[in-house]
PDB file of C-alpha atoms in Angstrom:
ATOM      1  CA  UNK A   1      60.795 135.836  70.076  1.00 60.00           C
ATOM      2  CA  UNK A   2      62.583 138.591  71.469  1.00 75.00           C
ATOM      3  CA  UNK A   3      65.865 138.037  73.413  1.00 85.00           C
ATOM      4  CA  UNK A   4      66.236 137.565  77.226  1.00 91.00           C
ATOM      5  CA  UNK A   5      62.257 136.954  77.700  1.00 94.00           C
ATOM      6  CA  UNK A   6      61.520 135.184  80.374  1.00 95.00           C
ATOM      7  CA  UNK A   7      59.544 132.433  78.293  1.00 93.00           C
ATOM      8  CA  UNK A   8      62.735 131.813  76.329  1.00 92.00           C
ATOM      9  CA  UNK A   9      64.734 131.316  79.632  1.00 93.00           C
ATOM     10  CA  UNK A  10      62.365 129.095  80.773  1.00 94.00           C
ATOM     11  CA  UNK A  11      62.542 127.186  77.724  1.00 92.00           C
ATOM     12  CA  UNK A  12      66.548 127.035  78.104  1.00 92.00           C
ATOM     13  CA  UNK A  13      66.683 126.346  81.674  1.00 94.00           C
ATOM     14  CA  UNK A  14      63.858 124.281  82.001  1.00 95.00           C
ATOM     15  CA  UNK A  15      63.976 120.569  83.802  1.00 94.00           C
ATOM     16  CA  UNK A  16      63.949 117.869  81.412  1.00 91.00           C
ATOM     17  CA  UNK A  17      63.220 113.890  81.691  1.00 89.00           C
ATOM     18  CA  UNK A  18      65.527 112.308  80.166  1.00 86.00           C
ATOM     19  CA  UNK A  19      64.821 108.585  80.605  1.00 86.00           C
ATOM     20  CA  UNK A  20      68.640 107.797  81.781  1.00 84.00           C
ATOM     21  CA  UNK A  21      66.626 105.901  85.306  1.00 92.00           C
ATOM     22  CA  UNK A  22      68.227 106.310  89.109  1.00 96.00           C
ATOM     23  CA  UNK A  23      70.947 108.924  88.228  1.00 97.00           C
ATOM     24  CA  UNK A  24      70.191 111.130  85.490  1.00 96.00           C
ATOM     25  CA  UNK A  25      72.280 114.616  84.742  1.00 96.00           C
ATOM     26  CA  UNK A  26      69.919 117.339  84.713  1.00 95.00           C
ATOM     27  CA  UNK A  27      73.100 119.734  84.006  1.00 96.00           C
ATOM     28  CA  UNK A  28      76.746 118.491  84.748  1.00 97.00           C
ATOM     29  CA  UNK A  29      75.905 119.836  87.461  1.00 98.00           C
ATOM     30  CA  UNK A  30      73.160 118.967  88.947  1.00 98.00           C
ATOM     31  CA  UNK A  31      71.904 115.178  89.597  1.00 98.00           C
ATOM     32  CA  UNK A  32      68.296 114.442  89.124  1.00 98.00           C
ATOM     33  CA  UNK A  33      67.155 111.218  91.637  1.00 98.00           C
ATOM     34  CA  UNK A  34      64.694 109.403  90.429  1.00 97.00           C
ATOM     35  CA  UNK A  35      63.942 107.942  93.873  1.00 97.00           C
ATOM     36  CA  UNK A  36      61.463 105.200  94.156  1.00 96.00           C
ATOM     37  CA  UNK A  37      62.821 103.680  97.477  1.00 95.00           C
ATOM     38  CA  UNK A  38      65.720 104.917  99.502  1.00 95.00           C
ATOM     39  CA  UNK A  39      69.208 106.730  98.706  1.00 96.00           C
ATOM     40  CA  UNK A  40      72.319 108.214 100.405  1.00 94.00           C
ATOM     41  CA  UNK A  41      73.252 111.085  99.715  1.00 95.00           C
ATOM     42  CA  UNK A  42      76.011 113.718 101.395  1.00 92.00           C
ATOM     43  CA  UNK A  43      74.594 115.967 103.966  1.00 90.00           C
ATOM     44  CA  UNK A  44      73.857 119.721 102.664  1.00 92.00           C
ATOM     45  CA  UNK A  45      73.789 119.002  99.072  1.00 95.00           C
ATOM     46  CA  UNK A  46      70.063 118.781  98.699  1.00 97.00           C
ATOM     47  CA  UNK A  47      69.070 121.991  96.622  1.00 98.00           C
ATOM     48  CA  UNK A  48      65.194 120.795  95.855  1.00 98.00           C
ATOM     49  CA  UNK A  49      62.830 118.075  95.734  1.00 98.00           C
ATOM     50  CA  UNK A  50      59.130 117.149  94.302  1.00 97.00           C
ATOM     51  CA  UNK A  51      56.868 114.200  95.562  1.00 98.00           C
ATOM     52  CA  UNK A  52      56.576 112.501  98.765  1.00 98.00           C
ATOM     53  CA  UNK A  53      60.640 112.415 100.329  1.00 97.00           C
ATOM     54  CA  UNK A  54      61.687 111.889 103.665  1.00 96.00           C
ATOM     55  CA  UNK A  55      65.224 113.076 104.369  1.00 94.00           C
ATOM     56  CA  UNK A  56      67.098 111.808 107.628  1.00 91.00           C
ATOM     57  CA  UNK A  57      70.322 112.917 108.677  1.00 84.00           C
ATOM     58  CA  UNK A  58      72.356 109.422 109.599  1.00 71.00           C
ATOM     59  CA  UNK A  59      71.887 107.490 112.629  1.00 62.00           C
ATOM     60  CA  UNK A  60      74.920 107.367 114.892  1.00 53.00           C
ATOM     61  CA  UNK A  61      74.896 103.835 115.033  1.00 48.00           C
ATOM     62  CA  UNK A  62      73.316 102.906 112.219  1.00 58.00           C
ATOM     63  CA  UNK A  63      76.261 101.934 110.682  1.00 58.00           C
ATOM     64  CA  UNK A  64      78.231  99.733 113.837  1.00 58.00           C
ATOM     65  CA  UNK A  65      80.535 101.501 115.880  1.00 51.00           C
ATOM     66  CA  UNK A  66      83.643 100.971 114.050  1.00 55.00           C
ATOM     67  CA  UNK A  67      82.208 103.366 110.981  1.00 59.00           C
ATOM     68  CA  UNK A  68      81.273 105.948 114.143  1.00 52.00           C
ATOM     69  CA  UNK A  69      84.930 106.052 115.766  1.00 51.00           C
ATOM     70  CA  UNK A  70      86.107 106.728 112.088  1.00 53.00           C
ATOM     71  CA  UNK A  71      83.512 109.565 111.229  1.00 55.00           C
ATOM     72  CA  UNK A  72      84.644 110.907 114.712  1.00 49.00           C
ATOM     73  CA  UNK A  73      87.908 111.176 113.470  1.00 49.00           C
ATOM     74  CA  UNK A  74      87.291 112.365 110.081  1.00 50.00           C
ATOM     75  CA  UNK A  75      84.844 115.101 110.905  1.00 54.00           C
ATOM     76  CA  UNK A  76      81.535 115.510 108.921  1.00 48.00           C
ATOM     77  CA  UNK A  77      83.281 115.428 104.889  1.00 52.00           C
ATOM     78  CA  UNK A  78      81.032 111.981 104.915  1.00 64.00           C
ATOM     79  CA  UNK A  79      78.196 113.016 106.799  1.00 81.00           C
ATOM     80  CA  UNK A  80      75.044 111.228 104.992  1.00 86.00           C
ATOM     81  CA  UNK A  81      71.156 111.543 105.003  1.00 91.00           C
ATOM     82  CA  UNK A  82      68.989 109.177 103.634  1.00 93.00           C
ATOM     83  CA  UNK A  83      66.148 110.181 101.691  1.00 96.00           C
ATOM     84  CA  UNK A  84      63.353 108.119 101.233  1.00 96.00           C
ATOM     85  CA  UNK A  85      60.282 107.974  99.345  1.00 97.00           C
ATOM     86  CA  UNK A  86      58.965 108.631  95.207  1.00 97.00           C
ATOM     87  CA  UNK A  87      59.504 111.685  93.666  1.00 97.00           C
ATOM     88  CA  UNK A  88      62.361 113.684  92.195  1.00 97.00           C
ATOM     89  CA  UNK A  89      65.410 115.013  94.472  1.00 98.00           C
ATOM     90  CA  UNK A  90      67.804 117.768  92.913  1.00 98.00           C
ATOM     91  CA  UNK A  91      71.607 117.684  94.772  1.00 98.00           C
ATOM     92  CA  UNK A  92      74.529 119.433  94.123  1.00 98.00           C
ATOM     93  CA  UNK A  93      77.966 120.284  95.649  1.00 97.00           C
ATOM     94  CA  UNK A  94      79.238 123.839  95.751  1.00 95.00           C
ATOM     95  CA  UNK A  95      78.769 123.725  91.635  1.00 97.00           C
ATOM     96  CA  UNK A  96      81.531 120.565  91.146  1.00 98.00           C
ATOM     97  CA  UNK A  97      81.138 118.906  88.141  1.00 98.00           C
ATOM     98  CA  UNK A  98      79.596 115.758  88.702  1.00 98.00           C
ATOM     99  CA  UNK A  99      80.244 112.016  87.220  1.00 98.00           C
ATOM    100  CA  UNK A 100      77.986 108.947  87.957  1.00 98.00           C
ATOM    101  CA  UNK A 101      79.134 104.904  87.796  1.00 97.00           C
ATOM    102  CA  UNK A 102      77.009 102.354  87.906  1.00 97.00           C
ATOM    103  CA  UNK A 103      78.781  99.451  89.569  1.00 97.00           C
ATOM    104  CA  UNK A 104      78.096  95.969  88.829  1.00 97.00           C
ATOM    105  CA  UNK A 105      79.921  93.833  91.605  1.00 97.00           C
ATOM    106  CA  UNK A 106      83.280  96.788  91.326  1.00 97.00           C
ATOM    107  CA  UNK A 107      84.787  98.847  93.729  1.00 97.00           C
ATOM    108  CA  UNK A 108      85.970 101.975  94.030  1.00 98.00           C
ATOM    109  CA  UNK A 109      87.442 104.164  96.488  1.00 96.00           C
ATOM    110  CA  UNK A 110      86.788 108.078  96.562  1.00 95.00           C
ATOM    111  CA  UNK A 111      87.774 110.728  98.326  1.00 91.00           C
ATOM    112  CA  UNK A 112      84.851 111.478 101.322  1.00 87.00           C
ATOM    113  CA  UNK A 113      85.008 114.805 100.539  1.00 88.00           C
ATOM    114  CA  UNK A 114      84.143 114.413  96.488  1.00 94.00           C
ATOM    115  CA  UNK A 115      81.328 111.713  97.707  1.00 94.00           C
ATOM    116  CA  UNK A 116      77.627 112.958  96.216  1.00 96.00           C
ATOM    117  CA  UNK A 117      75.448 110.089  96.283  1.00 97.00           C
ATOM    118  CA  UNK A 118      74.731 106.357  95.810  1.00 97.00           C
ATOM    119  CA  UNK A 119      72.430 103.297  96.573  1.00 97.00           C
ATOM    120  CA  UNK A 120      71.821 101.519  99.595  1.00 94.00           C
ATOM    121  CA  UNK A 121      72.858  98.526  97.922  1.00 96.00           C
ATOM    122  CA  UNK A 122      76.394  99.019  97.816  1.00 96.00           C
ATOM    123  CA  UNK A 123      78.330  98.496 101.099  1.00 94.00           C
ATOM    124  CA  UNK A 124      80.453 101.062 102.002  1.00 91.00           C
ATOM    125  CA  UNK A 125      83.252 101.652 104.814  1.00 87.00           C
ATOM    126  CA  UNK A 126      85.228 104.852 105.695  1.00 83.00           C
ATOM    127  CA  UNK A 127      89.459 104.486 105.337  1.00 80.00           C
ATOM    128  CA  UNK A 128      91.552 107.248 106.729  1.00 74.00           C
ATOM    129  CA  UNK A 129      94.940 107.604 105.560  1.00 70.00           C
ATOM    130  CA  UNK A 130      97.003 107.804 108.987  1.00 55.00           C
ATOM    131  CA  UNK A 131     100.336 108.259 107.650  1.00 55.00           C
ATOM    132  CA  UNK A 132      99.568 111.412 105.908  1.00 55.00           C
ATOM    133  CA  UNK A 133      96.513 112.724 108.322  1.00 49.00           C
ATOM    134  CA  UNK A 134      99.604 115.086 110.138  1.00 51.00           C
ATOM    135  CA  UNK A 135     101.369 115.983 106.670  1.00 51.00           C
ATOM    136  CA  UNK A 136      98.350 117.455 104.912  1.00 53.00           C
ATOM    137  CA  UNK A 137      95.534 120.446 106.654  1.00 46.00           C
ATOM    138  CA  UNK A 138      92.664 118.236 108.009  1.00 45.00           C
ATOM    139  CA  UNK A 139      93.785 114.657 107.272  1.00 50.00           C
ATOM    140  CA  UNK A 140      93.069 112.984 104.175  1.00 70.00           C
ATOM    141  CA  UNK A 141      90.375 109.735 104.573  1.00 80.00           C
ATOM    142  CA  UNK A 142      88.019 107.858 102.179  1.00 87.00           C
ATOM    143  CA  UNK A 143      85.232 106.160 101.169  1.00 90.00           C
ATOM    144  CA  UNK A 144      85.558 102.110  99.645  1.00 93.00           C
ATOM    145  CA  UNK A 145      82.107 101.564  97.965  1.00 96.00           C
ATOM    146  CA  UNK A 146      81.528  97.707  96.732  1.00 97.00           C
ATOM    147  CA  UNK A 147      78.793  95.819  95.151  1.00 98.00           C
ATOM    148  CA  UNK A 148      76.151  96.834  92.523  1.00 98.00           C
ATOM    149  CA  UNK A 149      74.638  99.944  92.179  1.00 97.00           C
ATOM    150  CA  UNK A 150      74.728 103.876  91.183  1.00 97.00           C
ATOM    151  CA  UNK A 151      77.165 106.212  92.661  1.00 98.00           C
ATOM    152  CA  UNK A 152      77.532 110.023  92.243  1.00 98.00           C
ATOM    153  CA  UNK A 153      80.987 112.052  92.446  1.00 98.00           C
ATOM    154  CA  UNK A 154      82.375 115.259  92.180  1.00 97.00           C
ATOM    155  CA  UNK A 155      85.398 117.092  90.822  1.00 97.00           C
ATOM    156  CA  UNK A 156      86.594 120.954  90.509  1.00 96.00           C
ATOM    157  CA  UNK A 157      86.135 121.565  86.464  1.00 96.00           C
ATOM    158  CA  UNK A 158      86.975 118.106  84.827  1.00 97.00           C
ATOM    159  CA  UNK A 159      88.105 114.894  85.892  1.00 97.00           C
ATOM    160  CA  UNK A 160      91.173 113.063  84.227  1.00 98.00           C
ATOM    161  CA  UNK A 161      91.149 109.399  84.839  1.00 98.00           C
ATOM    162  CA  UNK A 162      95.004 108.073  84.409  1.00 98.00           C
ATOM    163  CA  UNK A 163      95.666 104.301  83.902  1.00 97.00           C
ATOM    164  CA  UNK A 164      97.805 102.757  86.181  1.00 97.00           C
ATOM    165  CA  UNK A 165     100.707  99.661  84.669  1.00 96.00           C
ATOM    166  CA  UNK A 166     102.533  97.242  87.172  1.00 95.00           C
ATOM    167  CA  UNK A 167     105.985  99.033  87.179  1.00 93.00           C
ATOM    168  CA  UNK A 168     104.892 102.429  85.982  1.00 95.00           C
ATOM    169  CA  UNK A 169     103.105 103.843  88.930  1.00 96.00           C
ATOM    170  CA  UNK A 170     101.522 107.159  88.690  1.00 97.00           C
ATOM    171  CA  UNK A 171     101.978 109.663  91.373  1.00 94.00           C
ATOM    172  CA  UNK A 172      99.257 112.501  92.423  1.00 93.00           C
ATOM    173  CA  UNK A 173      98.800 115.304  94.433  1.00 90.00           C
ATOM    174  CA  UNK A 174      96.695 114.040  97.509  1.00 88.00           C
ATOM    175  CA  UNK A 175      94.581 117.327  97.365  1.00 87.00           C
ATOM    176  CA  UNK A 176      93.955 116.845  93.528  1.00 93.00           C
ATOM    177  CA  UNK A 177      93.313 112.998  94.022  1.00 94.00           C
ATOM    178  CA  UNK A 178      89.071 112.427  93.492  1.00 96.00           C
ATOM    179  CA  UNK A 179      89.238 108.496  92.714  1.00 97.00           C
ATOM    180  CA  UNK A 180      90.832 105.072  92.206  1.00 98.00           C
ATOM    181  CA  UNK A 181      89.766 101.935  91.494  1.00 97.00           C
ATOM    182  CA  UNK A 182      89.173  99.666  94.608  1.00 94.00           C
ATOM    183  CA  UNK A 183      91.936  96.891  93.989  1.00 95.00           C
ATOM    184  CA  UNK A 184      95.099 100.196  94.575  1.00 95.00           C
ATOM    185  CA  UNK A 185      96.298 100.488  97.505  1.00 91.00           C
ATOM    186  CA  UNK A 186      97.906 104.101  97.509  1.00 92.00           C
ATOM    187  CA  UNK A 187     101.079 104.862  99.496  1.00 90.00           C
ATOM    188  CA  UNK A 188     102.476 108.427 100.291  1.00 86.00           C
ATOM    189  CA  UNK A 189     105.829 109.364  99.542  1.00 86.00           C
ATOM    190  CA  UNK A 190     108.045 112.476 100.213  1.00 81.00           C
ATOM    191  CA  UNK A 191     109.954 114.864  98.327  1.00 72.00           C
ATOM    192  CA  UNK A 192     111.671 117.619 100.706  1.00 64.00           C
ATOM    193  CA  UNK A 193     113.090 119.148  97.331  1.00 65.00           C
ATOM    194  CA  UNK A 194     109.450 119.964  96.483  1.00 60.00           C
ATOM    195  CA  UNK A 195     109.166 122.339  98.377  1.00 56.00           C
ATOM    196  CA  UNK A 196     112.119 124.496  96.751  1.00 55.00           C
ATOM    197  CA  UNK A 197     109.647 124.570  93.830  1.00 56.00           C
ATOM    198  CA  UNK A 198     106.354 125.441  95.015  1.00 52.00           C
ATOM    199  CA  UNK A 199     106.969 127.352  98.172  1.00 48.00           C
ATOM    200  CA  UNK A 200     104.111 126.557 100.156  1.00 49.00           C
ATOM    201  CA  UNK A 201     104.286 123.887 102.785  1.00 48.00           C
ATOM    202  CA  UNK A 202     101.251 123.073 102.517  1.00 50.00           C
ATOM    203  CA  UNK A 203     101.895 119.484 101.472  1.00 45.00           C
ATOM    204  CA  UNK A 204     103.400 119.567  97.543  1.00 53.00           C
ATOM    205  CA  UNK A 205     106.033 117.397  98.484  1.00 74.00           C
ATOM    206  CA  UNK A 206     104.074 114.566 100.185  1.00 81.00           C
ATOM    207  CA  UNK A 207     102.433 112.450  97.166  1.00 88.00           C
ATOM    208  CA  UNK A 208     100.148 109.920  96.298  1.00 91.00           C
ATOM    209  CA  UNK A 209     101.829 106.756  94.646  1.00 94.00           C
ATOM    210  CA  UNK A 210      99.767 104.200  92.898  1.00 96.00           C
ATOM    211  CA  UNK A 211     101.078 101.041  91.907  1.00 96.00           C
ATOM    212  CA  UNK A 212      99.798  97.703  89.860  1.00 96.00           C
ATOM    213  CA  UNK A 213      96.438  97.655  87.789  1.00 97.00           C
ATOM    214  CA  UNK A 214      93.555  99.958  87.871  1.00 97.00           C
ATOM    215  CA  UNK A 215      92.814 104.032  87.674  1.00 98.00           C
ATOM    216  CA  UNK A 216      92.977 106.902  89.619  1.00 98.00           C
ATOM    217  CA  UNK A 217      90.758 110.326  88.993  1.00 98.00           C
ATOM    218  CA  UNK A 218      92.458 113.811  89.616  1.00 97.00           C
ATOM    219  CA  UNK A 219      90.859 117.143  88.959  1.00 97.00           C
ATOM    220  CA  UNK A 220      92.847 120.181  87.865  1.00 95.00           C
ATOM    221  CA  UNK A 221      92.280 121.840  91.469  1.00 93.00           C
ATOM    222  CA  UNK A 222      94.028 121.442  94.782  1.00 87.00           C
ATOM    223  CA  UNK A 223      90.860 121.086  97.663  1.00 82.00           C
ATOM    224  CA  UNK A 224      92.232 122.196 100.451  1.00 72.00           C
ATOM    225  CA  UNK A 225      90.398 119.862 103.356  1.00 58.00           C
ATOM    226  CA  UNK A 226      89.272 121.083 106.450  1.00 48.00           C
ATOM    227  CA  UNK A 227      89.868 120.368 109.665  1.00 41.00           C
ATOM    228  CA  UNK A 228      86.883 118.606 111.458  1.00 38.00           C
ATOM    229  CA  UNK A 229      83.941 120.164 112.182  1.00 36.00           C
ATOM    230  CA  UNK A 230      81.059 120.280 113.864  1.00 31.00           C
TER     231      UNK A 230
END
């Protein structure tokens, strides 16, 4: 075979089943839905679909008017559809690597903006992070998914997950922050002297501190979040 045909591209490129069920990698990144029923899924990531799929952007109370007062306030970073239907559905996220968990009565919280995907059976609630929302461009909020199920994230190049001891808290950049596991309760702390170092004010001296038992996911990349939009 010669090189650069278009068979052999084909042949490299091609979609693949790969038995893995809901969630299944097609590349790291791209995720393959296997749907059979119904999914959520972050507005504007899908890229293509096969079969019979219904896609519908969220209702604005469909979710109690406590969730809509906080997506008001945290513009459309968590914007959902919900597909529905059987067939395949192909999303993706500006090209972010992606990572899948498959929750069995766990929580985790992750950043709204890095949210891809996940069940309807997992409850789900939006927290925004008031103390810093003035310190960093756009606010900084949440999602705090519980229960059983699949859910999708994404990260700039590779995630690092860091383990997190009672009395040896680890400390983040919020912008870098993807994850954590639901039991943390971050708080944000200061350092003025940052600045000296990194001469951007764009928030390098407010920080993420997590203390007690669990994780938290950064990615080598600071996201810069923007303010809400329409």
């Amino acid at each position: 075979m010669t090189k650069y045909e278009i068979s052999q591209f084909i042949a490299e490129t091609k979609q693949q089943d790969k038995g893995q069920g809901l969630f299944e990698l097609e590349t790291p990144r791209i995720l393959e839905i296997n749907l059979e029923d119904n999914i959520w899924a972050k507005m504007g990531t899908m890229i293509s679909y096969r079969g019979n799929i219904k896609f519908e952007r969220e209702g604005i109370l469909e979710h109690g008017l406590g969730k809509l007062f906080k997506k008001a306030l945290s513009g459309e970073g968590t914007a959902l559809m919900k597909a529905s239907g059987k067939g395949k559905l192909y999303v993706a996220d500006q090209g972010k690597k992606i990572s899948i968990l498959h929750l069995k009565e766990e929580s985790i919280s992750i950043n709204g903006n890095d949210l891809l995907a996940f069940e309807t059976s997992i409850n789900w609630d939006i927290k925004l992070m008031r103390k810093v929302a003035g310190l960093l461009s756009g606010g900084l909020f949440n999602v705090k998914l519980e229960g059983s199920g699949m859910v999708a994230f994404t990260s700039h190049y590779e995630p690092l997950t860091l383990l997190v001891e009672p009395g040896n808290p680890v400390y983040t950049d919020p912008n870098a922050t993807v994850a954590w596991s639901g039991n943390l309760q971050p708080e944000f702390v200061t350092d003025v002297s940052l600045k000296t170092f990194f001469g951007r004010g764009s928030g390098e001296s407010v920080q993420m501190k997590f203390d007690g038992n669990g994780f938290v996911v950064v990615q080598p990349f600071e996201e810069v979040y923007l303010a809400a939009q329409s």
